[in-house]
Tab-separated table of C-alpha atoms and ligand atoms in Angstrom:
chain	number	residue	atom	x	y	z
A	204	MET	CA	-17.417	31.853	10.310
A	205	GLU	CA	-20.151	29.266	9.437
A	206	THR	CA	-22.331	27.711	12.071
A	207	PRO	CA	-22.166	23.904	12.171
A	208	GLY	CA	-25.625	22.751	11.046
A	209	SER	CA	-26.242	25.740	8.599
A	210	GLN	CA	-27.217	25.377	5.139
A	211	SER	CA	-23.712	26.298	3.656
A	212	SER	CA	-21.679	24.256	6.225
A	213	LEU	CA	-23.809	21.120	5.080
A	214	HIS	CA	-23.601	21.954	1.554
A	215	ARG	CA	-19.716	22.103	2.292
A	216	ALA	CA	-19.418	18.814	3.909
A	217	ASN	CA	-21.351	17.515	0.970
A	218	LEU	CA	-19.036	18.880	-1.242
A	219	GLU	CA	-16.186	17.180	0.685
A	220	ARG	CA	-17.785	13.715	0.626
A	221	VAL	CA	-17.936	13.736	-2.802
A	222	VAL	CA	-14.530	14.928	-3.516
A	223	ARG	CA	-13.227	12.302	-1.248
A	224	ALA	CA	-15.023	9.381	-2.612
A	225	VAL	CA	-13.809	10.464	-6.328
A	226	ARG	CA	-10.337	10.968	-4.943
A	227	MET	CA	-10.134	7.525	-3.575
A	228	ALA	CA	-11.850	5.721	-6.065
A	229	GLY	CA	-9.980	7.616	-9.281
A	230	SER	CA	-13.300	7.539	-11.310
A	231	LEU	CA	-16.851	7.010	-10.276
A	232	THR	CA	-20.291	7.237	-11.846
A	233	GLN	CA	-22.819	9.578	-10.470
A	234	ALA	CA	-24.759	6.593	-9.368
A	235	GLU	CA	-21.717	5.135	-7.363
A	236	ILE	CA	-21.119	8.225	-5.741
A	237	ALA	CA	-24.400	8.417	-4.515
A	238	ARG	CA	-24.304	4.943	-3.308
A	239	THR	CA	-20.378	5.475	-1.625
A	240	THR	CA	-21.633	8.930	0.063
A	241	GLY	CA	-25.440	8.215	0.971
A	242	LEU	CA	-26.210	11.475	-0.783
A	243	SER	CA	-29.406	11.592	-3.106
A	244	ALA	CA	-28.879	11.395	-6.732
A	245	ALA	CA	-30.204	14.864	-6.966
A	246	THR	CA	-27.778	16.498	-4.534
A	247	VAL	CA	-25.017	14.507	-6.322
A	248	SER	CA	-25.810	15.884	-9.626
A	249	ASN	CA	-25.891	19.297	-8.213
A	250	ILE	CA	-22.695	18.868	-6.735
A	251	VAL	CA	-20.808	17.263	-9.573
A	252	ARG	CA	-22.376	20.483	-11.525
A	253	GLU	CA	-20.671	22.700	-9.452
A	254	LEU	CA	-17.284	20.823	-9.238
A	255	LYS	CA	-17.087	20.505	-13.023
A	256	ASP	CA	-17.684	24.386	-13.244
A	257	GLY	CA	-15.212	25.095	-10.527
A	258	GLY	CA	-12.646	22.763	-12.646
A	259	THR	CA	-12.331	20.328	-9.822
A	260	VAL	CA	-13.589	17.358	-11.274
A	261	GLU	CA	-13.816	16.045	-15.055
A	262	VAL	CA	-17.028	14.174	-16.303
A	263	THR	CA	-16.861	11.884	-19.076
A	264	PRO	CA	-19.375	9.766	-20.636
A	265	THR	CA	-18.951	5.911	-20.323
A	266	SER	CA	-21.169	2.744	-19.929
A	267	ALA	CA	-22.174	1.171	-16.627
A	268	GLY	CA	-23.987	-2.287	-17.097
A	269	GLY	CA	-24.556	-1.425	-20.645
A	270	ARG	CA	-26.227	1.646	-19.815
A	271	ARG	CA	-24.857	5.305	-20.641
A	272	ALA	CA	-23.547	7.106	-17.585
A	273	ARG	CA	-21.325	9.818	-16.835
A	274	SER	CA	-17.898	9.097	-15.018
A	275	VAL	CA	-16.494	11.766	-12.767
A	276	SER	CA	-12.664	11.877	-11.828
A	277	LEU	CA	-10.721	14.836	-10.237
A	278	SER	CA	-9.474	16.853	-13.095
A	279	GLY	CA	-5.803	15.632	-14.142
A	280	ASP	CA	-4.242	19.267	-13.473
A	281	ALA	CA	-5.768	19.939	-10.154
A	282	GLY	CA	-2.754	18.447	-8.434
A	283	LEU	CA	0.055	15.840	-8.041
A	284	VAL	CA	0.896	13.270	-5.606
A	285	VAL	CA	4.399	11.568	-5.068
A	286	GLY	CA	5.147	8.083	-3.668
A	287	VAL	CA	8.646	6.749	-2.542
A	288	ASP	CA	9.275	3.803	-1.296
A	289	PHE	CA	12.512	2.496	0.413
A	290	GLY	CA	13.120	-0.991	0.577
A	291	HIS	CA	16.067	-3.288	1.471
A	292	THR	CA	17.832	-2.785	-1.430
A	293	HIS	CA	15.896	-0.135	-3.620
A	294	LEU	CA	14.325	3.116	-3.763
A	295	ARG	CA	11.281	3.374	-5.984
A	296	VAL	CA	9.507	6.767	-6.876
A	297	ALA	CA	6.320	7.430	-8.676
A	298	ILE	CA	4.386	10.666	-9.605
A	299	GLY	CA	0.671	10.608	-9.992
A	300	ASN	CA	-2.115	13.065	-10.584
A	301	LEU	CA	-5.340	13.285	-8.742
A	302	ALA	CA	-6.932	11.399	-11.387
A	303	HIS	CA	-5.007	8.290	-10.528
A	304	GLN	CA	-2.769	8.589	-13.654
A	305	VAL	CA	0.685	7.638	-12.826
A	306	LEU	CA	2.831	10.319	-15.032
A	307	ALA	CA	6.460	8.688	-14.101
A	308	GLU	CA	8.002	6.198	-12.204
A	309	GLU	CA	11.434	4.904	-11.289
A	310	ALA	CA	13.459	2.313	-9.331
A	311	GLU	CA	16.984	2.538	-8.642
A	312	PRO	CA	19.340	0.053	-6.385
A	313	LEU	CA	19.938	1.507	-2.603
A	314	ASP	CA	22.815	0.256	-0.432
A	315	VAL	CA	21.619	-1.492	2.670
A	316	ASP	CA	24.087	0.321	4.625
A	317	ALA	CA	23.275	3.886	3.561
A	318	SER	CA	22.143	6.196	6.184
A	319	ALA	CA	18.578	7.663	6.109
A	320	ALA	CA	19.846	10.968	5.315
A	321	GLN	CA	22.036	9.469	2.183
A	322	GLY	CA	18.497	7.511	1.087
A	323	LEU	CA	16.407	10.776	1.495
A	324	ASP	CA	18.781	12.470	-0.766
A	325	ARG	CA	18.373	10.007	-3.238
A	326	ALA	CA	14.856	10.298	-2.972
A	327	GLN	CA	14.751	14.131	-3.244
A	328	GLU	CA	17.023	13.728	-6.387
A	329	LEU	CA	14.712	11.394	-8.136
A	330	VAL	CA	11.601	13.272	-7.272
A	331	GLY	CA	13.026	16.502	-8.875
A	332	ARG	CA	14.181	14.358	-11.911
A	333	LEU	CA	10.913	12.472	-12.283
A	334	ILE	CA	8.749	15.754	-11.818
A	335	ASP	CA	10.884	17.670	-14.407
A	336	ALA	CA	10.790	14.612	-16.987
A	337	SER	CA	6.930	14.540	-16.829
A	338	GLY	CA	6.638	18.017	-17.448
A	339	ALA	CA	4.572	18.317	-14.350
A	340	ASP	CA	4.557	21.673	-11.915
A	341	ARG	CA	6.392	21.417	-8.779
A	342	SER	CA	4.181	23.825	-7.204
A	343	LYS	CA	1.124	21.554	-7.537
A	344	ILE	CA	2.238	18.663	-5.353
A	345	ALA	CA	-0.480	18.355	-2.975
A	346	GLY	CA	1.443	15.467	-0.628
A	347	VAL	CA	3.843	12.897	-0.507
A	348	GLY	CA	3.694	9.170	0.439
A	349	LEU	CA	6.542	7.660	1.879
A	350	GLY	CA	7.091	3.802	2.618
A	351	VAL	CA	9.795	2.315	4.854
A	352	PRO	CA	9.980	-1.268	5.565
A	353	GLY	CA	9.966	-1.289	9.340
A	354	PRO	CA	7.733	-0.284	12.356
A	355	ILE	CA	6.641	3.463	12.566
A	356	ASP	CA	5.688	4.977	15.859
A	357	VAL	CA	2.488	6.473	15.616
A	358	GLU	CA	2.805	9.302	18.001
A	359	SER	CA	6.471	10.342	17.243
A	360	GLY	CA	6.783	9.042	13.647
A	361	THR	CA	10.225	7.625	14.226
A	362	LEU	CA	11.107	4.305	12.840
A	363	GLY	CA	12.003	1.747	15.371
A	364	SER	CA	14.720	-0.770	15.133
A	365	THR	CA	14.783	-2.546	11.941
A	366	ALA	CA	17.101	-5.280	10.621
A	367	ILE	CA	16.361	-4.167	7.034
A	368	LEU	CA	17.674	-0.608	6.850
A	369	PRO	CA	20.020	-0.563	10.124
A	370	GLY	CA	20.859	2.891	9.491
A	371	TRP	CA	17.374	4.095	9.816
A	372	SER	CA	16.329	3.247	13.196
A	373	GLY	CA	15.406	5.987	15.611
A	374	THR	CA	15.178	8.519	12.299
A	375	ASN	CA	11.880	10.341	11.698
A	376	PRO	CA	11.801	9.755	7.970
A	377	ALA	CA	8.829	12.265	7.279
A	378	GLU	CA	9.939	14.997	8.956
A	379	GLU	CA	13.262	14.818	7.070
A	380	LEU	CA	11.749	14.256	3.684
A	381	THR	CA	9.180	17.215	4.481
A	382	ALA	CA	12.329	19.414	5.235
A	383	ARG	CA	13.937	18.789	1.866
A	384	LEU	CA	10.919	18.872	-0.196
A	385	GLY	CA	8.473	21.486	1.593
A	386	VAL	CA	5.507	19.591	0.979
A	387	PRO	CA	3.811	17.347	3.603
A	388	VAL	CA	4.864	14.003	3.607
A	389	TYR	CA	2.863	10.730	5.139
A	390	VAL	CA	4.501	7.761	6.292
A	391	ASP	CA	3.711	4.316	6.675
A	392	ASN	CA	5.475	0.863	6.638
A	393	ASP	CA	5.630	-1.253	3.472
A	394	ALA	CA	2.945	-3.882	4.448
A	395	ASN	CA	0.286	-0.976	5.199
A	396	LEU	CA	1.260	0.728	1.658
A	397	GLY	CA	1.132	-2.789	-0.356
A	398	ALA	CA	-2.458	-3.213	1.585
A	399	LEU	CA	-3.304	0.202	0.101
A	400	GLY	CA	-1.999	-0.195	-3.394
A	401	GLU	CA	-3.737	-3.462	-4.027
A	402	LEU	CA	-7.011	-2.015	-2.783
A	403	VAL	CA	-6.994	1.215	-4.875
A	404	TRP	CA	-4.976	0.390	-8.025
A	405	GLY	CA	-4.864	-3.716	-7.847
A	406	GLY	CA	-6.757	-6.874	-7.097
A	407	GLY	CA	-8.453	-5.919	-3.973
A	408	ARG	CA	-10.413	-3.198	-5.587
A	409	GLY	CA	-13.850	-2.615	-4.727
A	410	VAL	CA	-13.088	-5.037	-1.583
A	411	LYS	CA	-13.617	-3.361	1.928
A	412	ASP	CA	-11.934	-5.821	4.038
A	413	LEU	CA	-8.546	-7.291	2.897
A	414	ALA	CA	-5.166	-8.539	4.327
A	415	TYR	CA	-1.975	-7.781	2.709
A	416	ILE	CA	0.910	-10.118	3.594
A	417	LYS	CA	4.329	-9.459	2.564
A	418	VAL	CA	6.894	-12.196	2.553
A	419	ALA	CA	10.179	-10.869	1.723
A	420	SER	CA	13.280	-10.299	4.553
A	421	GLY	CA	10.362	-10.028	7.355
A	422	VAL	CA	6.878	-11.086	7.223
A	423	GLY	CA	4.472	-8.691	7.791
A	424	ALA	CA	0.556	-7.908	7.136
A	425	GLY	CA	-1.411	-4.712	6.001
A	426	LEU	CA	-4.957	-5.060	7.514
A	427	VAL	CA	-7.833	-2.840	5.839
A	428	ILE	CA	-11.218	-2.833	7.767
A	429	ASN	CA	-13.968	-1.497	6.299
A	430	GLY	CA	-12.174	0.608	3.577
A	431	ARG	CA	-9.190	2.030	6.331
A	432	ILE	CA	-5.772	0.762	7.217
A	433	TYR	CA	-5.921	-0.720	10.795
A	434	ARG	CA	-2.766	0.469	12.625
A	435	GLY	CA	-3.431	-0.012	16.226
A	436	PRO	CA	-2.629	2.680	18.849
A	437	GLY	CA	1.051	1.934	18.420
A	438	GLY	CA	1.151	1.104	14.925
A	439	THR	CA	1.904	-2.707	15.327
A	440	ALA	CA	-1.233	-4.018	14.011
A	441	GLY	CA	-0.554	-6.805	11.528
A	442	GLU	CA	2.732	-8.479	13.081
A	443	ILE	CA	1.603	-11.893	11.535
A	444	GLY	CA	5.253	-12.856	11.242
A	445	HIS	CA	5.567	-13.098	15.161
A	446	ILE	CA	2.412	-15.530	15.317
A	447	THR	CA	4.083	-18.536	17.411
A	448	LEU	CA	3.916	-21.653	15.208
A	449	ASP	CA	6.291	-24.054	17.098
A	450	GLU	CA	7.146	-23.382	20.800
A	451	SER	CA	10.243	-25.418	20.470
A	452	GLY	CA	11.229	-23.917	16.933
A	453	PRO	CA	14.145	-21.668	15.955
A	454	VAL	CA	14.864	-18.420	18.162
A	455	CYS	CA	13.418	-15.220	16.381
A	456	ARG	CA	14.818	-11.753	16.046
A	457	CYS	CA	11.899	-11.027	18.364
A	458	GLY	CA	13.391	-13.464	21.185
A	459	ASN	CA	10.479	-15.572	20.761
A	460	ARG	CA	10.992	-19.216	19.397
A	461	GLY	CA	9.288	-20.651	16.384
A	462	CYS	CA	7.450	-17.616	14.924
A	463	LEU	CA	5.932	-17.628	11.660
A	464	GLU	CA	8.653	-15.503	10.301
A	465	THR	CA	11.520	-18.296	11.377
A	466	PHE	CA	9.734	-20.981	9.095
A	467	THR	CA	8.912	-18.208	6.130
A	468	ALA	CA	11.328	-15.621	5.668
A	469	ALA	CA	14.045	-15.614	3.072
A	470	ARG	CA	16.907	-15.737	5.482
A	471	TYR	CA	15.673	-18.844	7.128
A	472	VAL	CA	14.411	-20.592	4.015
A	473	LEU	CA	17.331	-19.715	1.622
A	474	PRO	CA	20.143	-21.946	3.931
A	475	LEU	CA	17.574	-24.785	3.735
A	476	LEU	CA	18.545	-25.522	-0.168
A	477	GLU	CA	22.518	-24.297	0.400
A	478	SER	CA	23.708	-27.853	0.788
A	479	SER	CA	22.084	-29.000	-2.349
A	480	HIS	CA	21.724	-25.958	-4.629
A	481	GLY	CA	24.979	-23.833	-3.473
A	482	ALA	CA	25.278	-20.554	-1.639
A	483	GLY	CA	24.133	-17.263	-3.021
A	484	LEU	CA	20.378	-17.962	-3.737
A	485	THR	CA	17.919	-15.413	-3.742
A	486	MET	CA	14.221	-16.087	-3.225
A	487	GLU	CA	13.619	-14.636	-6.662
A	488	LYS	CA	15.873	-17.320	-8.112
A	489	VAL	CA	14.454	-20.133	-6.019
A	490	VAL	CA	10.914	-18.939	-7.186
A	491	ARG	CA	12.419	-19.162	-10.795
A	492	LEU	CA	13.506	-22.735	-10.319
A	493	ALA	CA	10.347	-23.808	-8.664
A	494	ARG	CA	8.389	-22.618	-12.047
A	495	GLU	CA	10.871	-24.537	-14.027
A	496	GLY	CA	10.073	-27.708	-11.901
A	497	ASP	CA	12.829	-27.898	-9.523
A	498	PRO	CA	11.721	-30.326	-6.960
A	499	GLY	CA	13.491	-28.948	-3.806
A	500	CYS	CA	12.583	-25.279	-4.674
A	501	ARG	CA	9.370	-26.556	-4.874
A	502	ARG	CA	8.801	-28.274	-1.719
A	503	VAL	CA	10.437	-25.572	0.090
A	504	ILE	CA	8.036	-23.076	-1.345
A	505	ALA	CA	4.952	-25.366	-0.754
A	506	ASP	CA	6.275	-25.767	2.835
A	507	VAL	CA	6.372	-21.902	3.176
A	508	GLY	CA	2.999	-21.539	1.842
A	509	ARG	CA	1.535	-24.135	4.504
A	510	HIS	CA	3.290	-22.209	7.101
A	511	ILE	CA	1.872	-18.816	5.786
A	512	GLY	CA	-1.697	-20.457	5.646
A	513	SER	CA	-1.506	-21.270	9.414
A	514	GLY	CA	-0.883	-17.738	9.920
A	515	VAL	CA	-3.852	-16.937	7.452
A	516	ALA	CA	-6.283	-19.351	9.393
A	517	ASN	CA	-5.497	-17.396	12.712
A	518	LEU	CA	-6.351	-13.972	11.053
A	519	CYS	CA	-9.355	-15.372	9.225
A	520	ASN	CA	-10.782	-16.529	12.695
A	521	LEU	CA	-10.136	-13.181	14.206
A	522	LEU	CA	-10.857	-10.721	11.572
A	523	ASN	CA	-12.853	-12.856	8.558
A	524	PRO	CA	-11.520	-10.681	5.768
A	525	SER	CA	-12.787	-11.282	2.342
A	526	CYS	CA	-9.687	-11.215	0.741
A	527	VAL	CA	-6.256	-11.939	1.299
A	528	VAL	CA	-3.399	-10.526	-1.288
A	529	LEU	CA	0.098	-12.404	-1.317
A	530	GLY	CA	2.833	-10.003	-2.096
A	531	GLY	CA	6.531	-10.003	-2.352
A	532	ASP	CA	8.683	-12.234	-4.454
A	533	LEU	CA	7.016	-15.151	-3.616
A	534	ALA	CA	3.800	-14.245	-5.047
A	535	GLU	CA	5.347	-14.889	-8.502
A	536	SER	CA	5.243	-18.419	-7.730
A	537	GLY	CA	1.578	-18.520	-8.149
A	538	GLU	CA	-0.398	-21.819	-7.193
A	539	LEU	CA	2.897	-23.219	-6.126
A	540	VAL	CA	2.551	-21.344	-2.982
A	541	LEU	CA	-1.376	-20.211	-3.061
A	542	GLY	CA	-2.197	-23.567	-3.163
A	543	PRO	CA	-0.694	-24.708	0.095
A	544	ILE	CA	-1.876	-21.628	1.790
A	545	ARG	CA	-5.493	-22.704	0.883
A	546	GLU	CA	-4.921	-26.155	1.932
A	547	SER	CA	-3.700	-24.787	5.350
A	548	VAL	CA	-6.656	-22.219	5.626
A	549	SER	CA	-9.171	-24.917	4.992
A	550	ARG	CA	-7.710	-27.231	7.375
A	551	TYR	CA	-7.104	-24.641	10.314
A	552	ALA	CA	-9.702	-22.142	10.146
A	553	ILE	CA	-13.214	-22.149	11.219
A	554	PRO	CA	-14.888	-23.174	8.163
A	555	SER	CA	-17.506	-19.917	8.361
A	556	ALA	CA	-14.414	-17.971	8.383
A	557	ALA	CA	-12.693	-19.414	5.421
A	558	ARG	CA	-15.597	-19.846	3.374
A	559	ARG	CA	-15.799	-16.795	1.349
A	560	LEU	CA	-11.823	-15.968	1.392
A	561	SER	CA	-10.317	-15.517	-1.903
A	562	VAL	CA	-6.619	-15.803	-1.695
A	563	LEU	CA	-4.907	-14.184	-4.683
A	564	PRO	CA	-1.244	-13.180	-5.727
A	565	GLY	CA	-0.787	-9.399	-5.719
A	566	ALA	CA	-1.722	-7.791	-8.861
A	567	LEU	CA	1.206	-5.112	-8.385
A	568	GLY	CA	4.405	-7.263	-8.104
A	569	GLY	CA	7.217	-4.922	-6.697
A	570	ARG	CA	5.006	-1.701	-7.410
A	571	ALA	CA	2.366	-2.451	-4.770
A	572	GLU	CA	4.379	-0.290	-2.064
A	573	VAL	CA	4.892	2.747	-4.394
A	574	LEU	CA	1.440	2.753	-5.782
A	575	GLY	CA	0.127	2.496	-1.887
A	576	ALA	CA	2.412	5.558	-1.203
A	577	LEU	CA	0.616	7.552	-3.881
A	578	ALA	CA	-3.167	6.205	-2.428
A	579	LEU	CA	-1.849	7.289	0.962
A	580	ALA	CA	-0.721	10.972	-0.071
A	581	LEU	CA	-4.220	10.840	-1.981
A	582	SER	CA	-5.884	9.901	1.101
A	583	GLU	CA	-4.224	12.119	3.384
A	584	MET	CA	-4.113	15.366	1.692
A	585	GLY	CA	-7.481	16.463	2.794
A	586	ASP	CA	-10.077	18.226	0.579
A	587	SER	CA	-9.919	21.862	1.572
A	588	THR	CA	-6.407	22.054	-0.535
A	589	LEU	CA	-8.630	21.116	-3.562
A	590	LEU	CA	-11.955	23.185	-2.597
A	591	ASP	CA	-10.249	26.376	-1.387
A	592	GLY	CA	-7.361	26.554	-4.001
A	593	THR	CA	-5.035	26.588	-1.441
A	594	LEU	CA	-3.023	24.105	-3.699
A	595	THR	CA	-1.499	26.629	-5.985
A	596	THR	CA	-0.154	28.904	-3.231
A	597	ALA	CA	2.096	25.990	-1.780
A	598	THR	CA	5.683	26.958	-2.287
A	599	PRO	CA	7.897	24.005	-2.486
A	600	VAL	CA	11.602	24.521	-1.178
A	601	PHE	CA	13.117	21.927	-2.774
A	602	THR	CA	15.557	22.394	-5.746
B	292	LIG	ZN1	9.302	-13.543	16.294
C-alpha cells in the first residue's frame, strides 16, 4: 500500500496527470504539458522519458512557434477506443487508437421503429466487422463511448422517454452494450457528444467554454464549462429547446407553449413550406434549396436562425461561453443561418456577454457525435488501465 503524500504516490499522481493531458489532447509538446498540468518543465521531461521507456507514449520531433519541440502522444498500439452513435435513422461506428487516429468508420441506415435490442445487435456486428477490417486487436479495447438521442438518467443510466427512438425508452443501453461487447461502455446524449467531438477533434479545439447546439428532430445543447461537459445532477442540463419564446405559441411535446423547439425543429419548420414546395421535404433538402437561392427556404432558415439566436442570447447571459458551435443539417447552410443567429445575439444578449463570442458552424458535420463518443471513451477510460498494463489482460466476450 502506498501512503498518501508519500514520494511514490506523488510520482504516480504526476504520471496520471501527464497521461490524462495527452490522452485528451491527442498530442502536446512538453511545454504544453507543463502548462496544462502545472508541473515544472524538469518534472515533465523526466515523466515523459519514463513513459516513453515503458512504451506508453511516443515522442516525435515537431516545431512550435518556429522553434524545435518534441510532440508527445499516447502510443498508437497502447489501446483502442470505440465510438457508437445512434441517431433518428442511422447507426455510426468509429474505431480509434489512443493517439487520436481514426482507424475505421462506417454509417448504416437504422429503422426508427427498431427496438433497442435490434439496434444494439447491429452495433455489435458493425464494431466487430470494423475492428477486423482495420486489423486491430479486440483485446486492446479500453472503452466504448455510446451516443443516444435522448435524455439519460445520470443515476440509473436508463433512457428517458424519447420521441426520436420510441422503442428505446426505459432501457439501459450502456449495460446492454457492455453485456454484448464485454468491455466498459460509457453513454451520453447526442448533444453532449457533439460538444465533446467539436472540443476534442473539431472547431472548439483549445477552447475551455463552449456550447454545442444541435438542431434536428429536437433541439438540444451540450455545455462544456472549463473543459468538462456539464450535465447537472439529473443529466438534464442543456435543454435549450424548451426555453419559452412565446407564451401563446404552439403547444410543445413537453406540454408548454411556444418553446424554442416549436420554432426551429424540423417537424415544426417543414410544414411551413408544404403548400409552396409540396410534401416530402427534409431539412437537408431545404438547406440545399436555400443555398441555391430559393427565397422561401432562405426565409424559413433565417427565421429559424433568429429564434435560435434568442436562445443563444439567454445562454450567453447565463454562461458567457467563448464559443457557440452549431451542429446538425442546419449548420450546412452557413451564413444563411449563422448571420441571423449573430443578429439576435447582439440584439438580446448583454453586450459584455456577447462581445467575445464566436458563433461557428460545426467542423465535423454528421461525424461530431461518433467522434464525441470516441472522446468520451478516451475521457472515461481511466489511467490505471494504461499505467498498470491491465488493458492487455482484458477479455472481451463478443464474437
Ligand atoms: Zn417544450
